[in-house]
C-alpha positions as a Markdown table, in Angstrom:
| # | Residue | x | y | z |
|---|---|---|---|---|
| 1 | Ile | 23.3 | 8.0 | -54.5 |
| 2 | Ala | 21.5 | 11.4 | -53.5 |
| 3 | Arg | 18.5 | 9.3 | -53.0 |
| 4 | Ile | 19.9 | 7.6 | -50.1 |
| 5 | Gly | 21.2 | 11.1 | -48.9 |
| 6 | Val | 18.2 | 12.4 | -48.4 |
| 7 | Asp | 17.2 | 9.3 | -46.9 |
| 8 | Ile | 19.5 | 10.0 | -44.2 |
| 9 | Ile | 18.7 | 13.5 | -44.1 |
| 10 | Arg | 15.2 | 13.3 | -43.3 |
| 11 | Glu | 15.9 | 10.6 | -40.5 |
| 12 | Ser | 18.6 | 12.1 | -38.8 |
| 13 | Ser | 17.0 | 16.0 | -38.8 |
| 14 | Pro | 15.0 | 15.8 | -36.0 |
| 15 | Val | 17.6 | 14.7 | -33.7 |
| 16 | Leu | 20.0 | 17.0 | -34.7 |
| 17 | Met | 17.5 | 19.5 | -34.6 |
| 18 | Asp | 16.3 | 18.2 | -31.0 |
| 19 | Gln | 13.1 | 17.8 | -32.0 |
| 20 | Ala | 10.3 | 16.8 | -29.6 |
| 21 | Val | 9.5 | 12.9 | -29.5 |
| 22 | Val | 6.9 | 13.3 | -26.5 |
| 23 | Ser | 4.9 | 16.0 | -27.1 |
| 24 | Thr | 4.8 | 18.6 | -24.4 |
| 25 | Asp | 0.9 | 18.3 | -23.1 |
| 26 | Glu | 1.8 | 14.1 | -22.8 |
| 27 | Leu | 4.7 | 14.4 | -20.8 |
| 28 | Glu | 2.8 | 17.6 | -18.7 |
| 29 | Arg | -0.4 | 15.5 | -18.5 |
| 30 | Ile | 1.5 | 12.6 | -17.2 |
| 31 | Ala | 3.2 | 14.4 | -14.2 |
| 32 | Ser | -0.1 | 16.2 | -13.3 |
| 33 | Thr | -1.7 | 12.5 | -12.6 |
| 34 | Val | 1.2 | 12.6 | -9.7 |
| 35 | Pro | -0.8 | 13.7 | -6.3 |
| 36 | Gly | 1.6 | 16.3 | -4.9 |
| 37 | Val | 2.3 | 18.2 | -8.7 |
| 38 | Leu | 0.2 | 21.3 | -8.4 |
| 39 | Ser | 1.7 | 22.1 | -12.1 |
| 40 | Ser | 4.3 | 21.8 | -14.7 |
| 41 | His | 6.1 | 23.4 | -17.5 |
| 42 | His | 9.0 | 23.8 | -19.5 |
| 43 | Ala | 8.6 | 20.2 | -20.3 |
| 44 | Arg | 10.6 | 18.9 | -23.2 |
| 45 | Ser | 12.3 | 15.6 | -24.6 |
| 46 | Arg | 14.6 | 14.6 | -27.7 |
| 47 | Gly | 16.4 | 11.7 | -28.8 |
| 48 | His | 14.9 | 9.2 | -31.3 |
| 49 | Glu | 12.5 | 6.1 | -31.0 |
| 50 | Gly | 13.8 | 3.6 | -28.7 |
| 51 | Ala | 16.0 | 6.5 | -27.0 |
| 52 | Val | 14.2 | 9.2 | -25.5 |
| 53 | Tyr | 15.7 | 12.1 | -22.9 |
| 54 | Ala | 12.9 | 14.1 | -21.3 |
| 55 | Asp | 12.6 | 16.7 | -18.3 |
| 56 | Leu | 10.1 | 19.1 | -16.8 |
| 57 | His | 9.4 | 21.1 | -14.1 |
| 58 | Ile | 6.9 | 20.5 | -11.4 |
| 59 | His | 5.5 | 23.1 | -9.2 |
| 60 | Val | 4.7 | 21.4 | -5.6 |
| 61 | Asp | 3.3 | 22.8 | -2.4 |
| 62 | Pro | 5.9 | 25.5 | -0.5 |
| 63 | Asn | 4.9 | 23.4 | 3.0 |
| 64 | Met | 6.1 | 19.8 | 1.1 |
| 65 | Ser | 9.5 | 18.6 | 3.0 |
| 66 | Thr | 12.5 | 18.3 | 1.2 |
| 67 | Glu | 12.1 | 14.6 | 1.2 |
| 68 | Gln | 8.2 | 15.0 | 0.5 |
| 69 | Ala | 9.4 | 16.9 | -2.7 |
| 70 | His | 12.3 | 14.4 | -4.2 |
| 71 | Ala | 9.6 | 11.4 | -3.6 |
| 72 | Val | 7.0 | 13.5 | -5.9 |
| 73 | Ala | 9.5 | 14.2 | -8.4 |
| 74 | His | 10.6 | 10.2 | -8.4 |
| 75 | Glu | 6.8 | 9.2 | -8.8 |
| 76 | Val | 6.7 | 11.5 | -11.8 |
| 77 | Gln | 9.8 | 10.0 | -13.7 |
| 78 | Thr | 8.2 | 6.3 | -12.8 |
| 79 | Arg | 5.2 | 7.2 | -14.4 |
| 80 | Leu | 6.7 | 8.7 | -17.3 |
| 81 | Arg | 9.2 | 5.6 | -18.0 |
| 82 | Glu | 5.9 | 3.4 | -17.6 |
| 83 | Ser | 4.2 | 5.2 | -20.0 |
| 84 | His | 6.8 | 5.6 | -23.0 |
| 85 | His | 8.9 | 2.5 | -22.7 |
| 86 | Asp | 11.3 | 4.4 | -25.2 |
| 87 | Ile | 12.5 | 7.1 | -22.3 |
| 88 | Gln | 15.7 | 6.3 | -21.5 |
| 89 | Asp | 16.0 | 9.0 | -18.3 |
| 90 | Val | 14.1 | 12.0 | -16.8 |
| 91 | Thr | 15.2 | 15.5 | -15.0 |
| 92 | Ile | 12.5 | 16.8 | -12.8 |
| 93 | His | 13.4 | 20.5 | -11.4 |
| 94 | Val | 11.1 | 21.2 | -8.8 |
| 95 | Glu | 9.7 | 23.9 | -7.7 |
| 96 | Pro | 7.6 | 25.7 | -5.0 |
| 97 | Ala | 4.8 | 27.2 | -6.0 |
| 98 | Gly | 4.6 | 30.3 | -6.2 |
| 99 | Thr | 1.3 | 31.0 | -4.1 |
| 100 | Val | 1.5 | 29.8 | -0.7 |
| 101 | Leu | -1.6 | 27.5 | 0.1 |
| 102 | Ala | -1.2 | 27.8 | 4.1 |
| 103 | Lys | -2.4 | 31.2 | 5.2 |
| 104 | Ser | -2.5 | 30.3 | 8.9 |
| 105 | Pro | 0.7 | 31.6 | 11.2 |
| 106 | Gln | 0.7 | 28.1 | 12.4 |
| 107 | Ile | 1.2 | 26.4 | 9.1 |
| 108 | Glu | 3.8 | 29.0 | 8.3 |
| 109 | Met | 5.9 | 28.2 | 11.6 |
| 110 | Ala | 5.8 | 24.6 | 11.1 |
| 111 | Thr | 7.2 | 24.9 | 7.4 |
| 112 | Leu | 10.0 | 27.4 | 8.2 |
| 113 | Leu | 11.2 | 25.1 | 11.1 |
| 114 | Arg | 11.2 | 22.6 | 8.0 |
| 115 | Arg | 13.1 | 24.3 | 6.0 |
| 116 | Leu | 15.5 | 25.1 | 8.2 |
| 117 | Ala | 15.8 | 21.5 | 9.7 |
| 118 | Asp | 16.4 | 20.6 | 6.0 |
| 119 | Gly | 19.5 | 23.1 | 5.3 |
| 120 | Leu | 20.7 | 21.6 | 8.5 |
| 121 | Gly | 20.0 | 17.7 | 7.3 |
| 122 | Ile | 18.0 | 16.8 | 9.6 |
| 123 | Ala | 14.6 | 15.5 | 9.8 |
| 124 | Val | 12.2 | 16.2 | 11.2 |
| 125 | His | 7.8 | 15.3 | 11.1 |
| 126 | Asp | 4.9 | 15.8 | 13.3 |
| 127 | Val | 5.1 | 19.1 | 13.9 |
| 128 | Trp | 3.0 | 21.2 | 16.3 |
| 129 | Thr | 2.3 | 24.9 | 16.7 |
| 130 | Arg | 0.1 | 26.7 | 19.0 |
| 131 | Glu | -0.4 | 29.9 | 20.0 |
| 132 | Val | -0.6 | 32.3 | 22.9 |
| 133 | Asn | -0.9 | 35.6 | 22.9 |
| 134 | Gly | 0.9 | 36.5 | 19.8 |
| 135 | Glu | 3.9 | 34.2 | 21.1 |
| 136 | Phe | 4.7 | 30.6 | 19.3 |
| 137 | Tyr | 5.2 | 27.2 | 21.3 |
| 138 | Ile | 6.7 | 24.3 | 19.2 |
| 139 | Glu | 7.0 | 21.1 | 19.6 |
| 140 | Ala | 8.9 | 18.7 | 17.1 |
| 141 | His | 10.0 | 14.8 | 16.3 |
| 142 | Leu | 13.5 | 15.2 | 15.4 |
| 143 | Glu | 14.7 | 12.0 | 14.1 |
| 144 | Ala | 18.4 | 10.9 | 14.6 |
| 145 | Asp | 20.9 | 7.9 | 13.6 |
| 146 | Ala | 20.7 | 5.6 | 15.9 |
| 147 | Ala | 24.1 | 4.7 | 16.1 |
| 148 | Leu | 24.4 | 7.9 | 17.8 |
| 149 | Ser | 24.9 | 8.5 | 21.3 |
| 150 | Leu | 22.3 | 11.0 | 23.3 |
| 151 | Ala | 24.9 | 13.6 | 23.7 |
| 152 | Glu | 25.3 | 12.8 | 19.9 |
| 153 | Ala | 22.0 | 13.7 | 19.2 |
| 154 | His | 20.9 | 16.2 | 21.6 |
| 155 | Thr | 23.6 | 18.3 | 19.9 |
| 156 | Ile | 22.4 | 18.2 | 17.0 |
| 157 | Ala | 18.7 | 18.8 | 18.7 |
| 158 | Cys | 20.2 | 21.9 | 19.9 |
| 159 | Ser | 21.5 | 23.3 | 17.0 |
| 160 | Leu | 17.9 | 23.4 | 15.6 |
| 161 | Glu | 16.7 | 25.2 | 18.5 |
| 162 | Glu | 19.3 | 27.6 | 18.1 |
| 163 | Arg | 18.7 | 28.4 | 14.7 |
| 164 | Ala | 14.7 | 28.5 | 14.8 |
| 165 | Arg | 15.0 | 30.7 | 18.1 |
| 166 | Ser | 17.5 | 33.0 | 15.6 |
| 167 | Glu | 15.4 | 33.1 | 12.6 |
| 168 | Met | 11.6 | 32.8 | 13.8 |
| 169 | Ala | 9.6 | 35.8 | 15.0 |
| 170 | His | 7.9 | 35.5 | 18.2 |
| 171 | Leu | 9.2 | 31.6 | 18.8 |
| 172 | Ala | 8.5 | 31.6 | 22.6 |
| 173 | Glu | 9.8 | 27.5 | 23.1 |
| 174 | Leu | 11.1 | 25.1 | 21.0 |
| 175 | Thr | 10.8 | 21.1 | 22.1 |
| 176 | Thr | 11.9 | 18.5 | 20.1 |
| 177 | His | 11.3 | 14.8 | 20.8 |
| 178 | Ile | 14.7 | 13.0 | 19.5 |
| 179 | Glu | 13.8 | 9.5 | 18.4 |
| 180 | Pro | 16.2 | 6.8 | 16.3 |
| 181 | Arg | 15.8 | 6.8 | 12.6 |
| 182 | Gly | 13.6 | 3.7 | 11.4 |
| 183 | Gln | 15.1 | 0.5 | 12.3 |
| 184 | Val | 14.4 | -2.7 | 10.9 |
| 185 | Ile | 12.6 | -5.3 | 13.6 |
| 186 | His | 13.5 | -9.2 | 13.5 |
| 187 | Thr | 10.7 | -11.0 | 15.2 |
| 188 | Pro | 9.7 | -15.1 | 15.6 |
| 189 | Asp | 6.2 | -15.7 | 14.0 |
| 190 | Pro | 3.4 | -15.2 | 16.1 |
| 191 | Gly | 2.4 | -17.6 | 19.0 |
| 192 | Arg | -0.8 | -18.2 | 20.3 |
| 193 | Gln | -0.7 | -15.7 | 22.3 |
| 194 | Glu | -0.1 | -13.1 | 20.1 |
| 195 | Ala | -3.3 | -14.5 | 18.4 |
| 196 | Glu | -5.5 | -13.9 | 21.9 |
| 197 | Val | -4.0 | -10.4 | 22.0 |
| 198 | Ala | -5.1 | -9.3 | 18.4 |
| 199 | Ala | -8.7 | -11.1 | 18.6 |
| 200 | Glu | -8.7 | -8.7 | 21.9 |
| 201 | Val | -7.0 | -5.9 | 20.0 |
| 202 | Gln | -10.1 | -6.7 | 17.3 |
| 203 | Gln | -12.7 | -6.5 | 20.0 |
| 204 | Val | -12.2 | -3.1 | 21.4 |
| 205 | Ala | -11.7 | -1.3 | 18.1 |
| 206 | Ser | -14.6 | -2.4 | 16.8 |
| 207 | Ala | -16.7 | -1.7 | 19.9 |
| 208 | Thr | -15.0 | 2.1 | 20.1 |
| 209 | Leu | -15.2 | 2.7 | 16.1 |
| 210 | Pro | -18.8 | 1.4 | 15.4 |
| 211 | Gln | -19.1 | 3.2 | 12.0 |
| 212 | Gly | -15.8 | 2.0 | 10.9 |
| 213 | Val | -13.9 | -1.5 | 9.8 |
| 214 | Cys | -10.5 | -2.8 | 11.5 |
| 215 | His | -8.7 | -5.2 | 9.6 |
| 216 | Asp | -5.5 | -6.7 | 9.2 |
| 217 | Val | -4.4 | -6.7 | 13.0 |
| 218 | Gln | -1.1 | -7.7 | 13.8 |
| 219 | Val | 0.6 | -7.6 | 17.5 |
| 220 | Arg | 4.7 | -8.6 | 18.2 |
| 221 | Arg | 6.8 | -8.2 | 21.5 |
| 222 | Asp | 7.9 | -4.7 | 21.7 |
| 223 | Asn | 10.6 | -4.1 | 24.8 |
| 224 | Gly | 8.3 | -6.4 | 27.5 |
| 225 | Gly | 5.0 | -5.6 | 25.6 |
| 226 | Trp | 2.9 | -5.6 | 22.8 |
| 227 | Ala | 3.3 | -3.2 | 19.5 |
| 228 | Val | 0.1 | -3.4 | 18.0 |
| 229 | Thr | -0.7 | -2.5 | 14.0 |
| 230 | Leu | -4.0 | -2.4 | 12.7 |
| 231 | His | -5.7 | -1.0 | 9.5 |
| 232 | Cys | -9.6 | 0.8 | 9.8 |
| 233 | Gln | -12.0 | 2.1 | 7.2 |
| 234 | Leu | -13.7 | 5.0 | 7.4 |
| 235 | Pro | -16.4 | 7.0 | 5.5 |
| 236 | Gly | -14.3 | 8.2 | 2.6 |
| 237 | Glu | -16.2 | 11.4 | 2.6 |
| 238 | Met | -15.0 | 11.9 | 6.5 |
| 239 | Pro | -13.0 | 15.1 | 6.9 |
| 240 | Leu | -9.0 | 14.1 | 7.8 |
| 241 | Ala | -9.6 | 15.8 | 11.0 |
| 242 | Asp | -12.5 | 13.6 | 11.9 |
| 243 | Ala | -10.7 | 10.4 | 11.1 |
| 244 | His | -7.4 | 11.0 | 12.5 |
| 245 | Arg | -10.0 | 12.3 | 16.7 |
| 246 | Leu | -11.3 | 8.6 | 16.0 |
| 247 | Ser | -8.0 | 7.1 | 15.3 |
| 248 | Gly | -7.0 | 8.7 | 18.5 |
| 249 | Glu | -9.7 | 7.5 | 20.3 |
| 250 | Val | -9.1 | 4.3 | 19.4 |
| 251 | Glu | -5.5 | 4.2 | 20.6 |
| 252 | Val | -6.7 | 5.8 | 24.2 |
| 253 | Ala | -8.9 | 2.5 | 24.4 |
| 254 | Leu | -6.5 | 0.2 | 22.9 |
| 255 | Arg | -4.2 | 1.3 | 25.8 |
| 256 | Ser | -6.6 | 1.5 | 28.3 |
| 257 | Arg | -8.5 | -1.7 | 28.3 |
| 258 | Val | -5.8 | -4.0 | 26.5 |
| 259 | Arg | -2.9 | -4.9 | 28.8 |
| 260 | Gly | 1.1 | -4.6 | 28.1 |
| 261 | Ile | -0.1 | -2.4 | 24.8 |
| 262 | Thr | 3.3 | -0.6 | 24.1 |
| 263 | His | 3.2 | 1.0 | 21.0 |
| 264 | Val | 0.3 | 1.9 | 18.3 |
| 265 | Thr | -0.1 | 2.1 | 14.6 |
| 266 | Leu | -3.2 | 2.9 | 13.5 |
| 267 | His | -3.7 | 3.1 | 9.5 |
| 268 | Thr | -7.0 | 4.3 | 8.6 |
| 269 | Glu | -8.2 | 4.3 | 5.2 |
| 270 | Pro | -11.8 | 5.3 | 3.0 |
| 271 | Cys | -14.1 | 2.2 | 2.9 |
| 272 | Glu | -14.0 | 0.2 | 0.0 |
| 273 | Pro | -17.2 | 0.6 | -2.6 |
């Protein structure tokens, strides 16, 4: 009886004393593999083999939107569960990094606008800021529910503009472009005409981008015109600004040389080794 009692105490004491099941270093190592995680701390685990519970704090870029930060935290949870199948639940605390990574006034203004939008429950993207004689002019795309009327969506945009004018110093003008939040579009299978347009798109894109390779060209009808999606491979060491400029040149060439194009989505990716 005494031996059985000792065995029970030995087996249960780690759980009762909240002993770590997965090491702190291991939890932080896995978190560090997720793009967007700058550092982590306060990692701990508890429970027993077969039912492990873990939590940790991660630091992310202060310029990151709430939606992006949430996605990073979700990816940390996923990788922890994939690495340790005994983990039943993971709690991730997201914190802004202590050092602001981007120091330019333009980026700081864009970051502040995103924070104001987050506080109002508004999603924004494609924020562009330009400075003229110490005054800032900002353009941003605002996402609204497609079921809203134009008047309702405009009211939401005005609330963000008013908040920005009251809290952002040296803001001369904020212009918002209101667009419906992403929707599922049902289209029929591509036919012969779509295939012909896709071949023309492939030809124009390849001629405009001789140092890259374009593939996976898709064409669909969109509001009486053509919506085009394609992937382009560029050298992996190319600066992102150059890659963005080249993708813009491809879009301009497609719109000017392929008749009827109303929308272009171009995905750039590094060339395969």
